[in-house]
Tab-separated table of C-alpha atoms and ligand atoms in Angstrom:
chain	number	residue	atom	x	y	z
A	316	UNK	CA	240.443	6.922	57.554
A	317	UNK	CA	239.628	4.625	54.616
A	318	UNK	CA	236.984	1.646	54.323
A	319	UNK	CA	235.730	-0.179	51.880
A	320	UNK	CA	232.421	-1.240	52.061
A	321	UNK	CA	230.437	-4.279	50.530
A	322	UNK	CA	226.715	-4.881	49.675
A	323	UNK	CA	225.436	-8.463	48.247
A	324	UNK	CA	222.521	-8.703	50.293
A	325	UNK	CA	220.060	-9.271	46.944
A	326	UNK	CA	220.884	-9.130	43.399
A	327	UNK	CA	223.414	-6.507	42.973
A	328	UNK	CA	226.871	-6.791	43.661
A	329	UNK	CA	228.735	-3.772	45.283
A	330	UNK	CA	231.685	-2.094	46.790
A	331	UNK	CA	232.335	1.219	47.718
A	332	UNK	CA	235.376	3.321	48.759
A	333	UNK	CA	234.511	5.543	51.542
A	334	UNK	CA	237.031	8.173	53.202
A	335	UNK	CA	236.671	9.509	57.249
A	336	UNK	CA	234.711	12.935	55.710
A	337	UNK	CA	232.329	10.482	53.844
A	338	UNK	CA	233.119	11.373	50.726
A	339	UNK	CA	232.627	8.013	48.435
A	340	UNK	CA	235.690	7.783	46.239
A	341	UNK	CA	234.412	5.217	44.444
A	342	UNK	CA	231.127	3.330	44.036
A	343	UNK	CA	230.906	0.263	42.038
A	344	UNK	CA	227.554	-1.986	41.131
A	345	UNK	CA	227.432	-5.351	39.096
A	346	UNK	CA	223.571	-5.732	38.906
A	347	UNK	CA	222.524	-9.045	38.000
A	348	UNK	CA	219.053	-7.481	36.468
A	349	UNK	CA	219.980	-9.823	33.360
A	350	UNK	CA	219.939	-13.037	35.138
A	351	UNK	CA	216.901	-12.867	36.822
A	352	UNK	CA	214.892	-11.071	34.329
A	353	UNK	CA	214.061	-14.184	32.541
A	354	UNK	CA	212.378	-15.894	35.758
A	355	UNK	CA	210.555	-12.723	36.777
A	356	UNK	CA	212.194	-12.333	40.316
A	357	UNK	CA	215.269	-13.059	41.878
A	358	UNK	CA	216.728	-16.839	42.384
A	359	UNK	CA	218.154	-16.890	45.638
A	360	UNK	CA	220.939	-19.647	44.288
A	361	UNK	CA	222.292	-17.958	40.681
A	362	UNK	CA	222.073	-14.481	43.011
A	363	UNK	CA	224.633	-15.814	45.243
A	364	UNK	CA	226.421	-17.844	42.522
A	365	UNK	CA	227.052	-14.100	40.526
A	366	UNK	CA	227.874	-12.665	43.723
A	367	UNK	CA	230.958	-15.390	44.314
A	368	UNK	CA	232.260	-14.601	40.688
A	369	UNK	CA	231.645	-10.821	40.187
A	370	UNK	CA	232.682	-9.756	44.342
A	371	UNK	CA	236.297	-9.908	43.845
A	372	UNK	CA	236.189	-7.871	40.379
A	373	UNK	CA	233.677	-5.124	41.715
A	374	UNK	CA	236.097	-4.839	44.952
A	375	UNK	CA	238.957	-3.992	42.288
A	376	UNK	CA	236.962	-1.957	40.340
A	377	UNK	CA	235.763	-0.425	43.486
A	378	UNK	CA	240.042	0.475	44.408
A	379	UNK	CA	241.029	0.836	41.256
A	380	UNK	CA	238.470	3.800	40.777
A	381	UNK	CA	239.512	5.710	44.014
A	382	UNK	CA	243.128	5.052	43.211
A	383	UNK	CA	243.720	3.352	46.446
A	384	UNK	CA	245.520	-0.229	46.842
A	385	UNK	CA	243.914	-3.031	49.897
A	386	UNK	CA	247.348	-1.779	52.069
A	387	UNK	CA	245.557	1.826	52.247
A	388	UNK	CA	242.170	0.292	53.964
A	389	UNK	CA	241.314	1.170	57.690
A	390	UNK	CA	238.245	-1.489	58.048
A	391	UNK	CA	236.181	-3.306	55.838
A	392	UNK	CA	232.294	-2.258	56.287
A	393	UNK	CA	229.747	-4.874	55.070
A	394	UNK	CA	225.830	-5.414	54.803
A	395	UNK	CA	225.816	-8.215	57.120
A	396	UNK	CA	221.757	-8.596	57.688
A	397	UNK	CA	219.095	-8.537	56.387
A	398	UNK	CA	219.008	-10.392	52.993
A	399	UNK	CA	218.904	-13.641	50.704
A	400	UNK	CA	221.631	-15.934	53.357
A	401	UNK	CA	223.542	-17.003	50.098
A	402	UNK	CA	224.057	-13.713	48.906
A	403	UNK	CA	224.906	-12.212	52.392
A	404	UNK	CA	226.988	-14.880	53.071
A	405	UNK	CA	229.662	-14.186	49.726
A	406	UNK	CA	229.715	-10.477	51.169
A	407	UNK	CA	230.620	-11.323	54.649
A	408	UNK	CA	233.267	-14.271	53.640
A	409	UNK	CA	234.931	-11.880	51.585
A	410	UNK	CA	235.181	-9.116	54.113
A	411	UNK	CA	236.321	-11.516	56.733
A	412	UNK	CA	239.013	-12.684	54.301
A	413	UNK	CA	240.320	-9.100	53.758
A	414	UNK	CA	239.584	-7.933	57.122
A	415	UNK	CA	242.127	-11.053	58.221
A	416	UNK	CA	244.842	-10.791	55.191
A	417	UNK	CA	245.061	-6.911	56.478
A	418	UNK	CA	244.844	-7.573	60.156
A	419	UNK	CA	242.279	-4.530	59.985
A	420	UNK	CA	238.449	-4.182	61.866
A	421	UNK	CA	235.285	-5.752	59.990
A	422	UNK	CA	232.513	-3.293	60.928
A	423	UNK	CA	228.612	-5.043	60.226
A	424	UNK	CA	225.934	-2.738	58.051
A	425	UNK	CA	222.371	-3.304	58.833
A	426	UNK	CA	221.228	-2.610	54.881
A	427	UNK	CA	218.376	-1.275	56.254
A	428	UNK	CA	219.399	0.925	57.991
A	429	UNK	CA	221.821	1.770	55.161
A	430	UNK	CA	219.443	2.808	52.845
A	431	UNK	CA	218.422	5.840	55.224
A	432	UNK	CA	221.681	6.535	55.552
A	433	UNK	CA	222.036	7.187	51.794
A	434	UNK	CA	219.799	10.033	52.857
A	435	UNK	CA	222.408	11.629	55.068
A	436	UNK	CA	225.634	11.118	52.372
A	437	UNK	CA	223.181	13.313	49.834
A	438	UNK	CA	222.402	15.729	52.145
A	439	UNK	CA	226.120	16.038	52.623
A	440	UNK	CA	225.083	16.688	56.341
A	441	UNK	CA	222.880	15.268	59.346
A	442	UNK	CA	219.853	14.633	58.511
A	443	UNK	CA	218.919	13.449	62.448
A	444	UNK	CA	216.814	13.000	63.817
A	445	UNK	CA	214.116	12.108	61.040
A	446	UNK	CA	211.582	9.486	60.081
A	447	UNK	CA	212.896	7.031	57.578
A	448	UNK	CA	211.041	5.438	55.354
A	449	UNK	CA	212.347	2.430	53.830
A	450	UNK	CA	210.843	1.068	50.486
A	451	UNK	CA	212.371	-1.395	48.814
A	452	UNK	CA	211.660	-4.812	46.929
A	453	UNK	CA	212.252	-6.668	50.656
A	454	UNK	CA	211.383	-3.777	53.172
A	455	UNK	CA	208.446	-1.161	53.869
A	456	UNK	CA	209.065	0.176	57.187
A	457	UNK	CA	209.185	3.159	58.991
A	458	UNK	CA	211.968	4.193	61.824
A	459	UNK	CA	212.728	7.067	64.411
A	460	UNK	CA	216.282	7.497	63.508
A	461	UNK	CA	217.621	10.072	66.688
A	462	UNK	CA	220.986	9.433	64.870
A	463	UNK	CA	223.415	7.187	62.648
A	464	UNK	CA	223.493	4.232	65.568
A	465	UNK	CA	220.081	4.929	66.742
A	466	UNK	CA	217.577	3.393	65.081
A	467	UNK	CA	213.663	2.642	66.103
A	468	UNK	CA	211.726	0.791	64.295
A	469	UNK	CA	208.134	2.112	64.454
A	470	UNK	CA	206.378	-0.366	62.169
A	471	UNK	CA	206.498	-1.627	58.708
A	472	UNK	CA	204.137	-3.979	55.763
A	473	UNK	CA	202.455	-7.130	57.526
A	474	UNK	CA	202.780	-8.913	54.297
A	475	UNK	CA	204.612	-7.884	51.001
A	476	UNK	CA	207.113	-4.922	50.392
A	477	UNK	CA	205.859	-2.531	48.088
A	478	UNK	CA	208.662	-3.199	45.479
A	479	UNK	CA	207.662	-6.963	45.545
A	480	UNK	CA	203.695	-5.337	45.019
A	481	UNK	CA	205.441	-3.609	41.862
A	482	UNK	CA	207.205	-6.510	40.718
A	483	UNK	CA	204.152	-8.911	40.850
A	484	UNK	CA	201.608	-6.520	39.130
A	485	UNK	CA	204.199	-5.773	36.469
A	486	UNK	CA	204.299	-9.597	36.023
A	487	UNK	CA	200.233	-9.613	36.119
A	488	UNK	CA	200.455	-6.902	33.328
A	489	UNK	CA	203.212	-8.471	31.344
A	490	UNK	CA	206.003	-5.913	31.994
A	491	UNK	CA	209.718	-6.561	32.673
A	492	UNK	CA	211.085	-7.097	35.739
A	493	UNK	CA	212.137	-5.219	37.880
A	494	UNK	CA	208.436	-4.096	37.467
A	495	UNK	CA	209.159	-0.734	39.597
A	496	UNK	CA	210.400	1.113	36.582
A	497	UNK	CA	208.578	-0.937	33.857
A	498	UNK	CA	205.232	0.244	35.899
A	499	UNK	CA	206.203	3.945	36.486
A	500	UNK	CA	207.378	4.191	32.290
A	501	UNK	CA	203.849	2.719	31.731
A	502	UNK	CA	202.109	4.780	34.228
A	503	UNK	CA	202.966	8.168	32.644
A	504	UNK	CA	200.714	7.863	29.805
A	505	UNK	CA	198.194	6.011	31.839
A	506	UNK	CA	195.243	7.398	33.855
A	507	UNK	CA	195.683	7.027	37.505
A	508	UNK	CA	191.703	7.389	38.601
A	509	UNK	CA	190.828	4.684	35.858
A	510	UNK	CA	190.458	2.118	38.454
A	511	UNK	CA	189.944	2.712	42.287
A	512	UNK	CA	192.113	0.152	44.005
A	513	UNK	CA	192.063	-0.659	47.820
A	514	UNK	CA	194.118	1.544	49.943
A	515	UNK	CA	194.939	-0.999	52.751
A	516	UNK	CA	195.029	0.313	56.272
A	517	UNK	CA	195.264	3.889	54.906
A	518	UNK	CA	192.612	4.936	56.964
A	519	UNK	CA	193.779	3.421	60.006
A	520	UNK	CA	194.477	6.190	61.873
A	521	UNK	CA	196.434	4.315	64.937
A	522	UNK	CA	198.676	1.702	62.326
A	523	UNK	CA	202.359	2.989	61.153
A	524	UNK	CA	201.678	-0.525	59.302
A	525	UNK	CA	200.866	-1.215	55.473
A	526	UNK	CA	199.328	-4.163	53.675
A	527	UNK	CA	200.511	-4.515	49.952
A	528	UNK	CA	199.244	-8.247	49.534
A	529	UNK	CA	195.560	-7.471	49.037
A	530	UNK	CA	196.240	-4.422	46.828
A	531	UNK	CA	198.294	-6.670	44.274
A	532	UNK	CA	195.336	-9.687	44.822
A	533	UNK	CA	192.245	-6.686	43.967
A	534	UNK	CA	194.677	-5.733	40.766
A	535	UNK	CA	194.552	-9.765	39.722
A	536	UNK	CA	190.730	-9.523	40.155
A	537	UNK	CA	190.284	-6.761	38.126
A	538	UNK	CA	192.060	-7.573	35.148
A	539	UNK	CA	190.700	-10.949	35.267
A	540	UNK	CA	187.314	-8.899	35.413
A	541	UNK	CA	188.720	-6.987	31.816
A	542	UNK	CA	190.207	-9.953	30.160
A	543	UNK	CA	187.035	-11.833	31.378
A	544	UNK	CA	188.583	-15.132	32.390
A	545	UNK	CA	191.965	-15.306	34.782
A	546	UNK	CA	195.070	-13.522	33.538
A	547	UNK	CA	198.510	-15.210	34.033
A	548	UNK	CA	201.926	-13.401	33.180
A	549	UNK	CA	199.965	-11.411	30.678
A	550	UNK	CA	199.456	-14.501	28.992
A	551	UNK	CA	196.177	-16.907	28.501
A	552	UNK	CA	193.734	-14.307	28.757
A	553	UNK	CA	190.378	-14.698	26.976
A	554	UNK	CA	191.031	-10.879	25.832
A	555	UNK	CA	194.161	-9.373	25.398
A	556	UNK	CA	195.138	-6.596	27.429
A	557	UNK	CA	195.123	-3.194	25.502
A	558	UNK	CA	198.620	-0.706	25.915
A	559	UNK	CA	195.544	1.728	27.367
A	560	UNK	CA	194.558	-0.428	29.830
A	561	UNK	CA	198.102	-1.876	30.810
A	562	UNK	CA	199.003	2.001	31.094
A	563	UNK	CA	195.711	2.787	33.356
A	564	UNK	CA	196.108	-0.107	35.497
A	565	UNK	CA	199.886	0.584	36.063
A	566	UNK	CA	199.310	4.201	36.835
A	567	UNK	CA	196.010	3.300	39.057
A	568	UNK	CA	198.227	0.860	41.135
A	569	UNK	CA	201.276	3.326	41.602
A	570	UNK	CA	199.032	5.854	42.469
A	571	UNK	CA	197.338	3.018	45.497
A	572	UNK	CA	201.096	2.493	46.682
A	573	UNK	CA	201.995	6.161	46.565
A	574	UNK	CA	198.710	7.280	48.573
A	575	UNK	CA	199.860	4.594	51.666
A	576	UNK	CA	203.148	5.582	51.344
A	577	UNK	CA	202.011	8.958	51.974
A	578	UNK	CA	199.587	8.481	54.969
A	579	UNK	CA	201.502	6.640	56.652
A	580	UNK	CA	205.018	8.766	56.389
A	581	UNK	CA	202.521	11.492	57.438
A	582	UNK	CA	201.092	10.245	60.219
A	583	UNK	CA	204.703	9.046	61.123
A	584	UNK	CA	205.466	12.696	61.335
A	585	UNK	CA	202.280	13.581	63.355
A	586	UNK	CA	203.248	10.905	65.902
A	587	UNK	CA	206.783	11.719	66.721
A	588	UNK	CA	206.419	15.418	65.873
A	589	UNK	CA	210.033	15.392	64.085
A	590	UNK	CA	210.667	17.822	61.176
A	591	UNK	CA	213.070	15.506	58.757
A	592	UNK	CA	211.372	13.018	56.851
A	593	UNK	CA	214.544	10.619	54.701
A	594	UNK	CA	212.942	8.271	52.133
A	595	UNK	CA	215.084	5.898	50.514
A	596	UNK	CA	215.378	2.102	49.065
A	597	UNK	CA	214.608	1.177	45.767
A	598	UNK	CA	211.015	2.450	45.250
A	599	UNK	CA	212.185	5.479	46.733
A	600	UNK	CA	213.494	5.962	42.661
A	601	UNK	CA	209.746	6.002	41.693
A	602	UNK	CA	209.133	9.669	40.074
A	603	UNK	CA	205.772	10.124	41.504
A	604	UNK	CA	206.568	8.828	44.800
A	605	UNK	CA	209.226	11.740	44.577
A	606	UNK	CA	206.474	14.050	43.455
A	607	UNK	CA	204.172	13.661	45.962
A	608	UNK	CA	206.193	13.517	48.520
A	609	UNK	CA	208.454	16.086	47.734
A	610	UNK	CA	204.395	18.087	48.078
A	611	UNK	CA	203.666	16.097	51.368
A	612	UNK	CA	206.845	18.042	52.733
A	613	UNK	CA	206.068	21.342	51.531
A	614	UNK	CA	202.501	20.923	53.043
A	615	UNK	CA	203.455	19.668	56.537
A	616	UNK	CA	206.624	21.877	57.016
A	617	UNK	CA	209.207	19.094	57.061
A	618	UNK	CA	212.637	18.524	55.613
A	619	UNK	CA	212.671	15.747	52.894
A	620	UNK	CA	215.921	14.278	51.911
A	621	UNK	CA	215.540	11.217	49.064
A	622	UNK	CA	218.805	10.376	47.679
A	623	UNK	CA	219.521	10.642	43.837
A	624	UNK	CA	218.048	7.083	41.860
A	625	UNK	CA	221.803	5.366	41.638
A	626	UNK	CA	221.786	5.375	45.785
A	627	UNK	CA	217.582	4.675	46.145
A	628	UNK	CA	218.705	0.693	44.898
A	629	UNK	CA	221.149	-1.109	46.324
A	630	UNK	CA	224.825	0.143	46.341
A	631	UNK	CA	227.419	-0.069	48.568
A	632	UNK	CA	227.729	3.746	49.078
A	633	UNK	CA	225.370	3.959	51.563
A	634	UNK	CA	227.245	1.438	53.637
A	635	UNK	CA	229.203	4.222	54.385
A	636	UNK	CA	227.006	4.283	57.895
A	637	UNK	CA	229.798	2.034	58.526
A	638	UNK	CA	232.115	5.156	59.034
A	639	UNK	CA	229.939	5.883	62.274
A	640	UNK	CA	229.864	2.614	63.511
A	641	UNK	CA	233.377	2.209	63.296
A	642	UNK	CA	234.136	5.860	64.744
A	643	UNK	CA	232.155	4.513	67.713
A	644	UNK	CA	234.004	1.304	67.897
A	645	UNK	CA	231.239	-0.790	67.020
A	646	UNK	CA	233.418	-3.642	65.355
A	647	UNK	CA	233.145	-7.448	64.987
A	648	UNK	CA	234.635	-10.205	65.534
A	649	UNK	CA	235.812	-12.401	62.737
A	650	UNK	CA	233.301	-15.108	63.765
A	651	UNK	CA	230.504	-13.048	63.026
A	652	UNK	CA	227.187	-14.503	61.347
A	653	UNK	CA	225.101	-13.521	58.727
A	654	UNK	CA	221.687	-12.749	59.955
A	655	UNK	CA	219.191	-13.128	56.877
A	656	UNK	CA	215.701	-12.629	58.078
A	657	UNK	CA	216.386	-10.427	61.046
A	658	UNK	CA	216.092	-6.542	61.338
A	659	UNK	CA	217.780	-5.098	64.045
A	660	UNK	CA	216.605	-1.260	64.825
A	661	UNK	CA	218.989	-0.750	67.444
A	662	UNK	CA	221.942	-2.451	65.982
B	974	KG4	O1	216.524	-1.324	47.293
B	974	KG4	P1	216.428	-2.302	46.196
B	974	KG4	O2	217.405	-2.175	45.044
B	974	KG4	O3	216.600	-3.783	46.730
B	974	KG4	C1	216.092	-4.203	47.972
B	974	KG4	O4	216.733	-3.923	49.007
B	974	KG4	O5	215.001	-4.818	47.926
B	974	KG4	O6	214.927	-2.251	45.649
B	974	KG4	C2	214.501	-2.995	44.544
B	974	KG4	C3	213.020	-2.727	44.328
B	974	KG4	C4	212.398	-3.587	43.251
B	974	KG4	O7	211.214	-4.169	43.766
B	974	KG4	C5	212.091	-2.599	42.136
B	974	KG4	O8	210.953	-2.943	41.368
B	974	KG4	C6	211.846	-1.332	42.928
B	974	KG4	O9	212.817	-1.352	43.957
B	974	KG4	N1	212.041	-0.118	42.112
B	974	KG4	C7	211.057	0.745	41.824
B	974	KG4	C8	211.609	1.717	40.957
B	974	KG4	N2	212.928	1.405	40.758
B	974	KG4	C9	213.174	0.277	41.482
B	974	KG4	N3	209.760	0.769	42.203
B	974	KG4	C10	208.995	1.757	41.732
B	974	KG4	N4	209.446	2.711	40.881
B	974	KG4	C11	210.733	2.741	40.468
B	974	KG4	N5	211.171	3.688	39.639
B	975	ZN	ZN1	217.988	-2.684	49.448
């Protein structure tokens, strides 16, 4: 069995040989970090514009790599929800278009539910069931995952993801976006109990929920508080900020995310009483995130799988979930829509 899978749900353009063993024989990412660098986030309309002219490239990169031609392909897998509709939508016309040409099966990816999955094709073996923790610029959410097509979602951030937290203070503090690794670089040389920052609904014993929003507000606050008039982008400030305190503040704000990551993948485990723990998405790449939970799991007895950094961001490796779904002949129909804002646990 052969598939190639495709991921454009955000900013990075990917495809991804994948054989019946889940071995990836080829994994291929355009990122389009350049583009959207300059406006500090991602634009929804030049994201989906790069998509249209790098997708049919990365697809024969993606072949070319694992030495296999389109006539060798057993089903097309593709992120199909959730995600930026533009972007989704270049993925899924594409796959359609080969799924049709070939007269071969489109199988959907939930992305979500992809990025846990990257947990399982590290592990090189089941990982079920587990908690999954998905952290990612667009996602913070936790799961019981009883197995690849099983899927429960058991709560997740009531306002921003805590990639889009990183990628906002990193603006505040006038680092590069993404901010995620701009603010863990920075962070290593800064003190992390510098400033005490709001832990939101970390002590809410009963919540699997978290609260980024008010976290990123408190860091706005307190470097207009340093500065001593409101801080923009870095910029305008009645006192520039200091490499010290940029460091500090970085590494005091990681440290706030980390801590809620923490509690609540721990009291995730204390609720369902499962012994696997699989943390993955982009923030997932964050090297004291790894750290401390990589401790969390030694304390509390539980397995931790985190896949290596290239398949924490988005790649189309870890659509390889489609494998399953397509073993248990969950395939589509070549009408099938996009579905941007909406996370289905159970699909
Ligand atoms: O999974 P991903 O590539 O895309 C989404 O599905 O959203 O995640 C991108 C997010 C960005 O917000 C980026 O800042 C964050 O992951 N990120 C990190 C790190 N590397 C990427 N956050 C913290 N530390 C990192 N090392
Ligand atoms: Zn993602």
């Amino acid at each position: 069995m052969l598939l190639l899978t495709i991921e454009s749900t955000c900013d990075e353009t990917a495809a991804a040989v994948i054989d019946g063993s889940l071995n990836v024989l080829s994994s291929v990412v355009a990122s389009q970090e350049a583009l959207h660098g300059q406006f500090g986030g991602v634009v929804p309309e030049i994201a989906s514009r790069a998509h249209m002219e790098r997708m049919l490239p990365v697809i024969d990169a993606a072949l070319q790599k694992a030495g296999k031609r389109l006539e060798d392909l057993d089903a097309i897998g593709v992120a199909t929800s959730p995600g930026l509709a533009g972007s989704l939508l270049v993925g899924l016309v594409a796959a359609k278009s080969l799924c049709l040409a070939l007269d071969i099966p489109l199988v959907a990816v939930n992305h979500v539910q992809a990025h846990i999955f990257a947990c399982r094709m590290a592990a090189g073996r089941d990982v079920f069931p587990c908690v999954g923790l998905v952290v990612s610029g667009g996602h913070t959410s936790l799961y019981r995952c009883g197995g690849p097509l099983d899927f429960e979602l058991l709560g997740g951030t009531i306002d921003d993801a805590a990639g889009e937290a990183f990628d906002k203070v990193a603006s505040l503090l006038g680092l590069p976006f993404p901010g995620g690794p701009a603010i863990q670089k920075t962070a290593s040389s800064g003190n992390p109990r510098r400033y005490t920052f709001p832990r939101p609904l970390l002590n809410d014993h009963d919540r699997l929920e978290f609260s980024f929003s008010g976290l990123k507000t408190a860091v706005r606050y307190e470097l207009d508080r340093i500065t001593g008039g409101p801080n923009t982008n870095g910029h305008g400030a009645k006192q520039p900020l200091s490499d010290s305190i940029v460091a500090d503040v970085a590494a005091s704000f990681q440290e706030a995310v980390v801590d809620c990551l923490l509690g609540k993948a721990a009291l995730a485990l204390e609720q369902t009483g499962l012994g696997q723990l699989c943390v993955a998405g982009g923030v997932a790449a964050n090297s004291r995130l790894r750290s401390r939970m990589e401790s969390l799991a030694d304390e509390r007895n539980v397995e931790l799988h985190m896949p290596p950094l290239r398949w924490c961001t988005d790649n189309a490796a870890m659509g390889a979930i489609a494998v399953e779904r397509l073993r248990a002949g969950l395939v589509e129909p070549l009408d099938l829509e996009i579905q941007p804002g909406l996370i289905r646990p159970g699909r």
